[in-house]
mmCIF file of C-alpha atoms in Angstrom:
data_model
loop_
_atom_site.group_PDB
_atom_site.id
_atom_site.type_symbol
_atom_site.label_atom_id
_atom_site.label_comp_id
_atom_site.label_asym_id
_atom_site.label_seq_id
_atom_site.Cartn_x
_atom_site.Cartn_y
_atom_site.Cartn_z
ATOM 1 C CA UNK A 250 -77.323 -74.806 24.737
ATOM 2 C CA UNK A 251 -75.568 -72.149 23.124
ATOM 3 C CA UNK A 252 -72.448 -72.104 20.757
ATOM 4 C CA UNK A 253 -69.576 -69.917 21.196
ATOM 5 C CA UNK A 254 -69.842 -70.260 25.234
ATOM 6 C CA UNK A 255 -72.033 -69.737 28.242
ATOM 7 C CA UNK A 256 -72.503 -66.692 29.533
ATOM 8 C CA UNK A 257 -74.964 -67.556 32.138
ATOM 9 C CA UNK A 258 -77.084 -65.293 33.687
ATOM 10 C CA UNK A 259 -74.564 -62.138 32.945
ATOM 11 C CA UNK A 260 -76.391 -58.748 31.216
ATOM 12 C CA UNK A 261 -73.570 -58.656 28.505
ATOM 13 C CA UNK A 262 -75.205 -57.801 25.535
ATOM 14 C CA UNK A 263 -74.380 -60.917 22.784
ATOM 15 C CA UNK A 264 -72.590 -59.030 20.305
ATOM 16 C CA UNK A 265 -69.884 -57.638 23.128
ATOM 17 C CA UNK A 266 -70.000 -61.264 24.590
ATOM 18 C CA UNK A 267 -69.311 -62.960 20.968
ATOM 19 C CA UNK A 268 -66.620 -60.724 20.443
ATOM 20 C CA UNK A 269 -64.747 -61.513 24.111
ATOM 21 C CA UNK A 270 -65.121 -65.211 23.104
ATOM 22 C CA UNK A 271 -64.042 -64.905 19.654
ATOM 23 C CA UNK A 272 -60.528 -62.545 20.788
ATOM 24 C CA UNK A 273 -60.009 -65.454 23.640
ATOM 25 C CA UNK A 274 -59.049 -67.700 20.918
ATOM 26 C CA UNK A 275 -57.725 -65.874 17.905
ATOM 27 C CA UNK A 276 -56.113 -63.006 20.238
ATOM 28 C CA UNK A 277 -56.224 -59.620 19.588
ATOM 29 C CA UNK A 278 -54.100 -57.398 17.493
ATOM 30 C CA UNK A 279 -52.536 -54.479 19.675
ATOM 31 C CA UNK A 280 -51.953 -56.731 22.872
ATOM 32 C CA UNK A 281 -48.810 -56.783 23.969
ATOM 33 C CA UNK A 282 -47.296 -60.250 23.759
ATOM 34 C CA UNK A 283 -44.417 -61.666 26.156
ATOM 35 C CA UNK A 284 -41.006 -61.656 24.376
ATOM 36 C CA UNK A 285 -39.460 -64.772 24.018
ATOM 37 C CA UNK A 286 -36.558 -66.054 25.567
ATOM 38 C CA UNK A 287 -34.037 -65.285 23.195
ATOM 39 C CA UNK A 288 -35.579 -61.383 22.321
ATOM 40 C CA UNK A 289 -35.250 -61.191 26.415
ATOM 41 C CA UNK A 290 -31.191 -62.259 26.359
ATOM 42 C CA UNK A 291 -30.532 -59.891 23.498
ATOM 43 C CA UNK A 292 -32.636 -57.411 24.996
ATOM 44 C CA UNK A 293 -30.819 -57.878 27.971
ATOM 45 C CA UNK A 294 -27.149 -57.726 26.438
ATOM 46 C CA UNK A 295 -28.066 -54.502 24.675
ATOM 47 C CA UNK A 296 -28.901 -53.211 28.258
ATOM 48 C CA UNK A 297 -25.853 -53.964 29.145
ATOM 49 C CA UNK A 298 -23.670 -52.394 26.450
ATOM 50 C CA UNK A 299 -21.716 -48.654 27.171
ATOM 51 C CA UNK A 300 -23.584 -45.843 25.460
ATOM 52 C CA UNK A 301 -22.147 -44.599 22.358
ATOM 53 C CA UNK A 302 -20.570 -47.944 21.049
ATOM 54 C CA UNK A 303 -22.143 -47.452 17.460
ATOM 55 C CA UNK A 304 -22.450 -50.260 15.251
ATOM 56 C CA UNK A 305 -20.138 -50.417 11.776
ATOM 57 C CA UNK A 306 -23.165 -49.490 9.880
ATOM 58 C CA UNK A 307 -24.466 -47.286 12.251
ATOM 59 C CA UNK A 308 -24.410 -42.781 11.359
ATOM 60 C CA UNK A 309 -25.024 -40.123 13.412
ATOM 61 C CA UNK A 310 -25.542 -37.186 11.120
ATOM 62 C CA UNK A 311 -23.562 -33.542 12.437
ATOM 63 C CA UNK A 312 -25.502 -31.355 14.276
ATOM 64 C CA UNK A 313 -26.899 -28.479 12.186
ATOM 65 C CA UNK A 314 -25.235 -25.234 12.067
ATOM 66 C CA UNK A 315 -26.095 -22.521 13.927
ATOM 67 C CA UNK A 316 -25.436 -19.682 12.072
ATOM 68 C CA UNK A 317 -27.439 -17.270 13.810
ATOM 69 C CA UNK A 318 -24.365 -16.561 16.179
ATOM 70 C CA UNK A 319 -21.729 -16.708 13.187
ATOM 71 C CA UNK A 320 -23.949 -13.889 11.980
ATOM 72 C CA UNK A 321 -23.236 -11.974 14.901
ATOM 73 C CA UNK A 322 -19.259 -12.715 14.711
ATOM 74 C CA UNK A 323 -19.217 -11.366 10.933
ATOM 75 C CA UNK A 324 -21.419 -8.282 11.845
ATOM 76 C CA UNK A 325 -19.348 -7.365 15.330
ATOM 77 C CA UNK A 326 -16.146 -7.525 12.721
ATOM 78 C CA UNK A 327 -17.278 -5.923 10.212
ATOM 79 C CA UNK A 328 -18.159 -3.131 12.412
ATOM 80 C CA UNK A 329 -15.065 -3.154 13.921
ATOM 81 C CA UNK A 330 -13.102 -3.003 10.207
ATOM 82 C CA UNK A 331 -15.285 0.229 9.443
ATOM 83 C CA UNK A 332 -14.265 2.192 12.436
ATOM 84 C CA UNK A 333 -10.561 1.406 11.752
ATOM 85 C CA UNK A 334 -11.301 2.372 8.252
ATOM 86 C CA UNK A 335 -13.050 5.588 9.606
ATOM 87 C CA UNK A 336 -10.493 6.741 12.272
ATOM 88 C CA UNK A 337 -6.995 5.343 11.247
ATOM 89 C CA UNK A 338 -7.089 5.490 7.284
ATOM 90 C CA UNK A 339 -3.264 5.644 7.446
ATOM 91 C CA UNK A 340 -3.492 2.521 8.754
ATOM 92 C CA UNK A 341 -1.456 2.956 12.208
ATOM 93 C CA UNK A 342 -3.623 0.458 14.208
ATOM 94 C CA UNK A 343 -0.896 -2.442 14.976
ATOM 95 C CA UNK A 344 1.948 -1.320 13.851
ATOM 96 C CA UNK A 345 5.332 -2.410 14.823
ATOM 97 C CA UNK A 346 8.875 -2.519 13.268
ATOM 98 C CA UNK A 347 9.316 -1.665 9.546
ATOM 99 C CA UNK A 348 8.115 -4.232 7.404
ATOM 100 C CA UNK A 349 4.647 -5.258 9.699
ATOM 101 C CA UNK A 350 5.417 -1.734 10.454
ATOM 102 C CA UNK A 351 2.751 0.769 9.013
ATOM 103 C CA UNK A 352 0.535 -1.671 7.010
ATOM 104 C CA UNK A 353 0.567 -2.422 3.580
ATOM 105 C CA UNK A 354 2.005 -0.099 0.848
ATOM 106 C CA UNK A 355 -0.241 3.083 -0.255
ATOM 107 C CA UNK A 356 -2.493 3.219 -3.330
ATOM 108 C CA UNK A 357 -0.987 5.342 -5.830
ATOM 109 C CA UNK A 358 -0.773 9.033 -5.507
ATOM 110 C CA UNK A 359 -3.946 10.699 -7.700
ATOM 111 C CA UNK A 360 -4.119 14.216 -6.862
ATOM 112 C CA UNK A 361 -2.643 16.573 -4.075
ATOM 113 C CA UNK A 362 -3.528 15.190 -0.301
ATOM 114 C CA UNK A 363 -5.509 16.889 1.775
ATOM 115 C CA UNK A 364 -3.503 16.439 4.856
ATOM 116 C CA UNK A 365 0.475 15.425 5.947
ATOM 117 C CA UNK A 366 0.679 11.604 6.779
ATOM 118 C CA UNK A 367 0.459 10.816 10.644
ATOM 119 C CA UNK A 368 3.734 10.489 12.401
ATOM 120 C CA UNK A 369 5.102 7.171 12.478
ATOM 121 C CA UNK A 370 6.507 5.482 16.285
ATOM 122 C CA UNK A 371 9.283 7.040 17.064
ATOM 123 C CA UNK A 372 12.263 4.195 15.378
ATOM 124 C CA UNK A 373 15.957 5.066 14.533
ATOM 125 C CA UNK A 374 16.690 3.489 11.129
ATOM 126 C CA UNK A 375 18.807 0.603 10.802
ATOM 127 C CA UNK A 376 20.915 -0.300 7.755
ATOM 128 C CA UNK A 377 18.517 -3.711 7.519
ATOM 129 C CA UNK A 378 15.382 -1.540 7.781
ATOM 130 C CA UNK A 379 16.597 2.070 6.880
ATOM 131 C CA UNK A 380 13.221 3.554 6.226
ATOM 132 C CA UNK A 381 12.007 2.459 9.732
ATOM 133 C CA UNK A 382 9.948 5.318 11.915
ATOM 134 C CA UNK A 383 9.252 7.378 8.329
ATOM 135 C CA UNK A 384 6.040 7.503 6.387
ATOM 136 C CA UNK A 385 8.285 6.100 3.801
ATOM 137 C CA UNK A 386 8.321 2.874 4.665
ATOM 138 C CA UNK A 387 4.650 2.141 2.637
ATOM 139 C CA UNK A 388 5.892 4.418 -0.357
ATOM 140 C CA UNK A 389 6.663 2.409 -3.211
ATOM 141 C CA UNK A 390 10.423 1.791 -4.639
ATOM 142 C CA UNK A 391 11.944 3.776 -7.636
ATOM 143 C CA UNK A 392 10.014 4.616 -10.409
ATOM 144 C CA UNK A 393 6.798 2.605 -9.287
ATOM 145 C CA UNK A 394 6.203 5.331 -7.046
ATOM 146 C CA UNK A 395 5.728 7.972 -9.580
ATOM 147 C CA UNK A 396 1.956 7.513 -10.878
ATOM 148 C CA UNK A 397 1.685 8.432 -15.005
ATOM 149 C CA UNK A 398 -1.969 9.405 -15.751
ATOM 150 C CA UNK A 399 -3.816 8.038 -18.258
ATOM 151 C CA UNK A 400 -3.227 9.306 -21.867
ATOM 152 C CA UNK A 401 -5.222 11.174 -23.800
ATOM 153 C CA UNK A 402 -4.961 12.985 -27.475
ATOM 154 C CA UNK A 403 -3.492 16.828 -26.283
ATOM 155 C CA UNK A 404 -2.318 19.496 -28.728
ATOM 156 C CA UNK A 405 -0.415 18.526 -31.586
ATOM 157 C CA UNK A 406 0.248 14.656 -29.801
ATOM 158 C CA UNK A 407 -1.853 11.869 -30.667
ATOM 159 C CA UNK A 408 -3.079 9.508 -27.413
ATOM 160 C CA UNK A 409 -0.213 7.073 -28.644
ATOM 161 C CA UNK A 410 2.448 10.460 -28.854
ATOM 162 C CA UNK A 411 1.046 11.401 -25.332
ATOM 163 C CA UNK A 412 1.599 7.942 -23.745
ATOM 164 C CA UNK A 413 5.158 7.829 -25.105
ATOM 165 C CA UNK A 414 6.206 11.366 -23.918
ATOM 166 C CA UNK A 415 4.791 10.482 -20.248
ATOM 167 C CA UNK A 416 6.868 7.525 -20.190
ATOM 168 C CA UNK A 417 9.963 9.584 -21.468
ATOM 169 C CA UNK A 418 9.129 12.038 -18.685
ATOM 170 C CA UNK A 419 9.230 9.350 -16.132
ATOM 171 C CA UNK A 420 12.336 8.124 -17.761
ATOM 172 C CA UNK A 421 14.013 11.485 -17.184
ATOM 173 C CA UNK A 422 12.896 11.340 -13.480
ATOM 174 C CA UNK A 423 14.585 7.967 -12.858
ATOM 175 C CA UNK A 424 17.726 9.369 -14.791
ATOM 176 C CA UNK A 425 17.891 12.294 -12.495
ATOM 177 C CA UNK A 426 16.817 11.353 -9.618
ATOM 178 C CA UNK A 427 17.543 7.610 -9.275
ATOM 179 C CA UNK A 428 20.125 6.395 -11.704
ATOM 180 C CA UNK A 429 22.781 4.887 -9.254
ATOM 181 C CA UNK A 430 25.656 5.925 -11.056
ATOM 182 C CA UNK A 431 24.437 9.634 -10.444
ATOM 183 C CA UNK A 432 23.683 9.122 -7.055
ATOM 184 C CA UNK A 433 27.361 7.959 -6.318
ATOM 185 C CA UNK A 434 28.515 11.489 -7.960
ATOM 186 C CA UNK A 435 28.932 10.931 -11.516
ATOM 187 C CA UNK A 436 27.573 12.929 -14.249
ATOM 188 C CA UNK A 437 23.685 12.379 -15.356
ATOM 189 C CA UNK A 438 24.863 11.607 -18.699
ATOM 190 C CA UNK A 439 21.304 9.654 -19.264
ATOM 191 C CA UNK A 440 19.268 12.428 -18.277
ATOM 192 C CA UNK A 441 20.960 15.131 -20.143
ATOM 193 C CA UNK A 442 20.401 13.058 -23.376
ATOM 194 C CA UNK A 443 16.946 13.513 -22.940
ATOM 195 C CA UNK A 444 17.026 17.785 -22.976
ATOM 196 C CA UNK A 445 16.569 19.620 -26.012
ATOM 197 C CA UNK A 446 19.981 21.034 -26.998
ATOM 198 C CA UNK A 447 18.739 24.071 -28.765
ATOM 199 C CA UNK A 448 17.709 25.391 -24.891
ATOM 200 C CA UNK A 449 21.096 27.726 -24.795
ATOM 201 C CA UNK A 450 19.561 28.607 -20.830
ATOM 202 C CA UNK A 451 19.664 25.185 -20.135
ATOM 203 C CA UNK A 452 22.995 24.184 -21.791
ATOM 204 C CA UNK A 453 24.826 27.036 -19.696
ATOM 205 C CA UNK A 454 23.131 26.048 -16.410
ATOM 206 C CA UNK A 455 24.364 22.207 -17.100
ATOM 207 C CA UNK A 456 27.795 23.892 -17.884
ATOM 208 C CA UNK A 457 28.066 25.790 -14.727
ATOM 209 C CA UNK A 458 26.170 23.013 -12.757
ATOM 210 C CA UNK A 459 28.865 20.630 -13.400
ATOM 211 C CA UNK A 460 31.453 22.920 -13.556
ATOM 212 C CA UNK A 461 31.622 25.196 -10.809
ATOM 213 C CA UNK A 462 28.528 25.193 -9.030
ATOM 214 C CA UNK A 463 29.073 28.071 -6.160
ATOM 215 C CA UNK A 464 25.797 29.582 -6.254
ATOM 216 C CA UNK A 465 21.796 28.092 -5.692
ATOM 217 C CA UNK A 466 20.843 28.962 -9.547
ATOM 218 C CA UNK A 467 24.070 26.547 -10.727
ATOM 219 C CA UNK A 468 23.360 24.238 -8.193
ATOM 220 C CA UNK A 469 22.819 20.772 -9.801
ATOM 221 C CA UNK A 470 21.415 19.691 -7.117
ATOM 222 C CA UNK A 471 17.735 21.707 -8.376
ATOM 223 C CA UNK A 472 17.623 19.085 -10.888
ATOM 224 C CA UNK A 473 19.772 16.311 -10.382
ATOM 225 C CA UNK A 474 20.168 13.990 -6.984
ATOM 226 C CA UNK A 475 24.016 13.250 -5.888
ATOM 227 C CA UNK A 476 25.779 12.428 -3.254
ATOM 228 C CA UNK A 477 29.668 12.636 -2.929
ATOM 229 C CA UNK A 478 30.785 9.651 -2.826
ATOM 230 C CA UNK A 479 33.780 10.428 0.113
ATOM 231 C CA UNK A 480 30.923 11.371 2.096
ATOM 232 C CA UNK A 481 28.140 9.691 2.046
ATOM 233 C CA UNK A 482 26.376 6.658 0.501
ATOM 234 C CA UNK A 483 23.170 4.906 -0.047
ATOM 235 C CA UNK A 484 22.148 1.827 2.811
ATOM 236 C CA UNK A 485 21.146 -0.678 0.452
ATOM 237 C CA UNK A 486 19.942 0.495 -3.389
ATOM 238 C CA UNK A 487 16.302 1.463 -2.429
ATOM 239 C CA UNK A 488 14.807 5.225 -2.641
ATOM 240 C CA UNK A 489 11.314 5.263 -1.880
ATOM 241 C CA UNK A 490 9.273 7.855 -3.971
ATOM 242 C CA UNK A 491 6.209 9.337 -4.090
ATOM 243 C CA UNK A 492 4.602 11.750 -6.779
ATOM 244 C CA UNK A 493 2.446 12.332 -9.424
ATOM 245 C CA UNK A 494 2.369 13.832 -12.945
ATOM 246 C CA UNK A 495 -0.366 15.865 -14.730
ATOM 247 C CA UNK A 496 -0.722 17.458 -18.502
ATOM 248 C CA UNK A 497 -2.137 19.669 -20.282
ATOM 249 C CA UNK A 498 -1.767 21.421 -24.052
ATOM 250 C CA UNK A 499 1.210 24.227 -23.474
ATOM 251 C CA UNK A 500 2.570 27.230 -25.170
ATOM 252 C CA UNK A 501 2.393 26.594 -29.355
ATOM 253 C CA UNK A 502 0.248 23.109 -28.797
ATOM 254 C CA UNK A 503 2.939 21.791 -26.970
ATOM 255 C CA UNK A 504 2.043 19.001 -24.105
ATOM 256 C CA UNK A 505 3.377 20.422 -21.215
ATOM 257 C CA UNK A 506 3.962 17.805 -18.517
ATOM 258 C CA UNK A 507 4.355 19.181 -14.788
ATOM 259 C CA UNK A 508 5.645 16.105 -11.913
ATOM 260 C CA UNK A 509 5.496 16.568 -8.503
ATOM 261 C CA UNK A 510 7.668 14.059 -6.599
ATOM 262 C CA UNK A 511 9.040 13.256 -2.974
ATOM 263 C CA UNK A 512 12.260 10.903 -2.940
ATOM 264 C CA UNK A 513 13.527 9.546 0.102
ATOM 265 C CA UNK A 514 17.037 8.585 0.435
ATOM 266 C CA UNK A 515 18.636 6.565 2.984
ATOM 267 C CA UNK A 516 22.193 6.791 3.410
ATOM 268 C CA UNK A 517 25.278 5.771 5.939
ATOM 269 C CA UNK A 518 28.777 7.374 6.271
ATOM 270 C CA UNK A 519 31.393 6.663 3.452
ATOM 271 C CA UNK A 520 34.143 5.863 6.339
ATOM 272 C CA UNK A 521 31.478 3.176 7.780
ATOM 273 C CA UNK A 522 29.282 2.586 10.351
ATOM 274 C CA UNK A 523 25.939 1.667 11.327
ATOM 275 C CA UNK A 524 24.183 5.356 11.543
ATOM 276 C CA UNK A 525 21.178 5.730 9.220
ATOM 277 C CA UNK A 526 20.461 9.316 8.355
ATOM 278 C CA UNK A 527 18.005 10.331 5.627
ATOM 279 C CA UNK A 528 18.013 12.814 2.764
ATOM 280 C CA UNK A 529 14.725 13.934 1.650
ATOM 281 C CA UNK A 530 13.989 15.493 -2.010
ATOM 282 C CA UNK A 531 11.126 17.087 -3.465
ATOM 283 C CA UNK A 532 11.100 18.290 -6.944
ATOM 284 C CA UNK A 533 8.801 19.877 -9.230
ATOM 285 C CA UNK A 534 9.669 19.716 -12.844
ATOM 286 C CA UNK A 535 7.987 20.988 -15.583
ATOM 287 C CA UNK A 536 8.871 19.829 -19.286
ATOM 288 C CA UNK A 537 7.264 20.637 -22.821
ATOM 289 C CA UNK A 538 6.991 18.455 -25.308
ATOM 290 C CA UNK A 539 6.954 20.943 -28.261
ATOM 291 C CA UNK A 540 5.943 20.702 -31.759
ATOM 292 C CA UNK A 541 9.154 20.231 -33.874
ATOM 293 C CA UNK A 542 7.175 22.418 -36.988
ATOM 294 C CA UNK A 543 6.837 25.294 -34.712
ATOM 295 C CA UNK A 544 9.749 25.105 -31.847
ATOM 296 C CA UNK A 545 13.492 24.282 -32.848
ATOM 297 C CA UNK A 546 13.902 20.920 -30.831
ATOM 298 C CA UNK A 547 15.541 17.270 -31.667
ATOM 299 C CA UNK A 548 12.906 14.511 -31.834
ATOM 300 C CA UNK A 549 12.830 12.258 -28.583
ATOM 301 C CA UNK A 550 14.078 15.011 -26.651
ATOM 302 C CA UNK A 551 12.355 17.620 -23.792
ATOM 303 C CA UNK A 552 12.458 20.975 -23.252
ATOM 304 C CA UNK A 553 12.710 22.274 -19.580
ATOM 305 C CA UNK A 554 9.994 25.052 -18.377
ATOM 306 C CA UNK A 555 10.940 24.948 -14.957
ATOM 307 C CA UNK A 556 12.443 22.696 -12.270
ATOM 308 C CA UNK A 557 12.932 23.323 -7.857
ATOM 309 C CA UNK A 558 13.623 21.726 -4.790
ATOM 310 C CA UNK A 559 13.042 21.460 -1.408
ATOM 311 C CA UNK A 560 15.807 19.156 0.402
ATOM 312 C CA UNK A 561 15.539 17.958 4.275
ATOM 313 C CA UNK A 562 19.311 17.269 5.214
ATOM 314 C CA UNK A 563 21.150 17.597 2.059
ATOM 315 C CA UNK A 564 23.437 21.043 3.217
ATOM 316 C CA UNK A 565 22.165 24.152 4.503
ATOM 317 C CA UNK A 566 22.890 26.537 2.055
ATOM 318 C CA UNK A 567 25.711 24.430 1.060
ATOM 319 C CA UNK A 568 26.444 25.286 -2.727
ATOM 320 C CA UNK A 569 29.066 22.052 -3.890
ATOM 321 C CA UNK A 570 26.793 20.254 -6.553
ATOM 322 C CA UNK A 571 26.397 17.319 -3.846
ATOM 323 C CA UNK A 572 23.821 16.468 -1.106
ATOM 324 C CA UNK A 573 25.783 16.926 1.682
ATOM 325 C CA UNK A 574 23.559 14.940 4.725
ATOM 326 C CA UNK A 575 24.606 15.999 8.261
ATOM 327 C CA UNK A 576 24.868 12.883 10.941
ATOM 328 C CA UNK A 577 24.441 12.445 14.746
ATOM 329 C CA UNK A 578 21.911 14.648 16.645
ATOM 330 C CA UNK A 579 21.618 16.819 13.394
ATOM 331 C CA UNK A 580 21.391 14.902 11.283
ATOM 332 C CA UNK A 581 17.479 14.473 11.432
ATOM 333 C CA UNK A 582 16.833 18.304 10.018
ATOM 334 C CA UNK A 583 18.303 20.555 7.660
ATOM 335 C CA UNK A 584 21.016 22.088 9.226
ATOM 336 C CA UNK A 585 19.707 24.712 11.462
ATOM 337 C CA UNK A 586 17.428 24.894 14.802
ATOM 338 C CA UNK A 587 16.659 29.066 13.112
ATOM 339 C CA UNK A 588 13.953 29.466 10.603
ATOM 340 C CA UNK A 589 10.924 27.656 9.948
ATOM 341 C CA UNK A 590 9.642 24.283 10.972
ATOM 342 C CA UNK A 591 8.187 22.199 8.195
ATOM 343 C CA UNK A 592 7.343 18.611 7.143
ATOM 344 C CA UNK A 593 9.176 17.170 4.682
ATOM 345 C CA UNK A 594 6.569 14.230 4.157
ATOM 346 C CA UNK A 595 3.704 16.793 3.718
ATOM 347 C CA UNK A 596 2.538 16.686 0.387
ATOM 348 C CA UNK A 597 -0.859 18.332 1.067
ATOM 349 C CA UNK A 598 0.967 21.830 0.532
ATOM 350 C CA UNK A 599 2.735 23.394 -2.728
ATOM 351 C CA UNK A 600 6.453 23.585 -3.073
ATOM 352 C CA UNK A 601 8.465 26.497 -2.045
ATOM 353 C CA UNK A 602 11.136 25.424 -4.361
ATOM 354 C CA UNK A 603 15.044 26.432 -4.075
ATOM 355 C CA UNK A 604 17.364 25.166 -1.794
ATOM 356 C CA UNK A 605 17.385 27.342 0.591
ATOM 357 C CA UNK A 606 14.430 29.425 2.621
ATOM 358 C CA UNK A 607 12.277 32.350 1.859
ATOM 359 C CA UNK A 608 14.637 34.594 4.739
ATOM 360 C CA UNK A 609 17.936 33.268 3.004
ATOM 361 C CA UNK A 610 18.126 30.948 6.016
ATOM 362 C CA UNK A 611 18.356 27.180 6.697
ATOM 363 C CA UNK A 612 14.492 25.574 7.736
ATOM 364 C CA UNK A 613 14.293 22.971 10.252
ATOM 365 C CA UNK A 614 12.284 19.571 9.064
ATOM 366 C CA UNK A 615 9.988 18.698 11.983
ATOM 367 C CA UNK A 616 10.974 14.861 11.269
ATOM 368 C CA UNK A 617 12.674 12.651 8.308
#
């Protein structure tokens, strides 16, 4: 008789058969086992449960981002962004009324342009939005428009003297050109401050100028923006501007400071009414700050070297010391539908200066 069981007559080795008797009783490890009744009712009541009921404790962690499509987005609009920049640096692309209008304001004029700024959407002016359908309306406002270069140690100025004396010059631009009391017609008392009275050329232009101005080399208007006031007036109190100013050491050391700059004015009938008709100016004026030990001059003060315009609607060959803008179907040009064609907004060219044309005519301004 053997322990452990009988196999009888079977050819199972002993060690397998040992083994088979000895997992009968104790069991073996990895067999599944039947679930007892309660596991089966739970198991059973989890069954039955909706999907997605999560338990209080339960997290589901977000998906993972797939940025390899993002990457695609940013790349497409960054592409996109470099061929507006490419083919509409002006910025035209969307534009639509006057402030959304042409895109956001211009850097700061630098140097001469290279070409005349696109034309805008045809857009008549309104007294709310009077620079509407003109390049203007991204020019900056007043003086901010005119860009001072850096300063730098020239002749017989220090870099300090140099910074002062472009800031005076810019000083004498606003009083000319944008002091409101001299646009309404009065007298640039400001500016004239400012000139060296020892210039005895100078001192009988301002005479005549303000005097009787019947001819184009008394005209005050070369120097000086005004408009009469039974005439004409601003729409609002903005003038848009752009220009530039360079230097260099003059005649005697002097600094000699020449400014280039485009004003735009926007102005409505004095009797009233809702018609917006601009006046466009462009004036080069050339100053010298001289050296007092070597030129007769009064400190703080400027001596002029030379100073021109070119006006879009301010009087054809009108000679009254006041812009004299034309309304209605003419009032978009200068006067005249003889002479030459040009663009009043075109900075890319140099001046011709005067207030008239080279033929003694009137020239028509392809927009304004």
């Amino acid at each position: 008789m053997r322990t452990g069981g009988d196999r009888g007559d079977s050819s199972v080795p002993d060690d397998v058969w040992e083994q088979f008797l000895r997992e009968s009783v104790e069991g073996v490890a990895d067999a599944p086992k039947e679930p007892s009744a309660r596991a089966r009712v739970v198991t059973e009541r989890l069954r039955n449960e909706p999907a997605g009921n999560d338990g209080w404790r339960t997290y589901t962690p977000a998906a993972p981002a797939r940025r390899k499509k993002g990457r695609h987005l940013v790349g497409l609009l960054a592409a996109v962004a470099l061929l507006v920049a490419a083919f509409d640096p002006w910025n035209i692309i969307g534009a639509s009324g006057e402030g959304a209008a042409s895109g956001p304001p211009l850097a700061r004029e630098s140097g001469r342009p290279t070409e005349a700024p696109p034309v805008e959407p045809a857009q008549r002016p309104t007294i709310a939005e009077p620079f509407r359908g003109s390049p203007a309306v991204r020019w900056a406002d007043g003086a901010a428009g005119i860009t001072v270069p850096a300063a730098r140690a020239t002749g017989w100025m220090s870099k300090a003297q140099v910074e002062k004396a472009l800031r005076q010059t810019r000083d004498f631009l606003v009083a000319t050109s944008l002091d409101p009391a001299v646009l309404r017609g009065e007298r640039p008392t400001e500016a004239v401050a400012l000139i060296n009275p020892q210039q005895k050329d100078v001192k009988d232009y301002l005479a005549a100028a303000f005097g009787t101005p019947t001819t184009e080399e008394n005209d005050p208007l070369l120097l000086f923006s005004r408009f009469d006031p039974s005439h004409a007036r601003l729409a609002g109190d903005v003038v848009k501007t752009r220009g530039r100013m360079t230097f260099r050491e003059g005649d005697r050391g002097a600094l000699q400071v020449t400014t280039d700059v485009t004003y735009v004015y926007p102005v409505v009938q004095a009797a009233g009414g809702d018609e917006v008709v601009r006046t466009i100016a462009r004036r080069e004026v050339v100053v010298s700050w001289d050296d007092p030990s070597k030129v007769i001059t009064e400190a703080g003060t400027l001596s002029l070297v030379s100073y021109k315009v070119d006006m879009t609607n301010g009087g054809c060959d009108t000679h009254n010391g006041y812009f004299t803008p034309q309304f209605g179907t003419r009032g978009a040009d200068s006067g005249s539908t003889d002479g030459e064609v040009v663009d009043p907004y075109d900075r890319s060219a140099p001046m011709f200066g005067g207030t008239g044309s080279p033929d003694d005519g009137c020239r028509t301004a392809s927009r304004s």
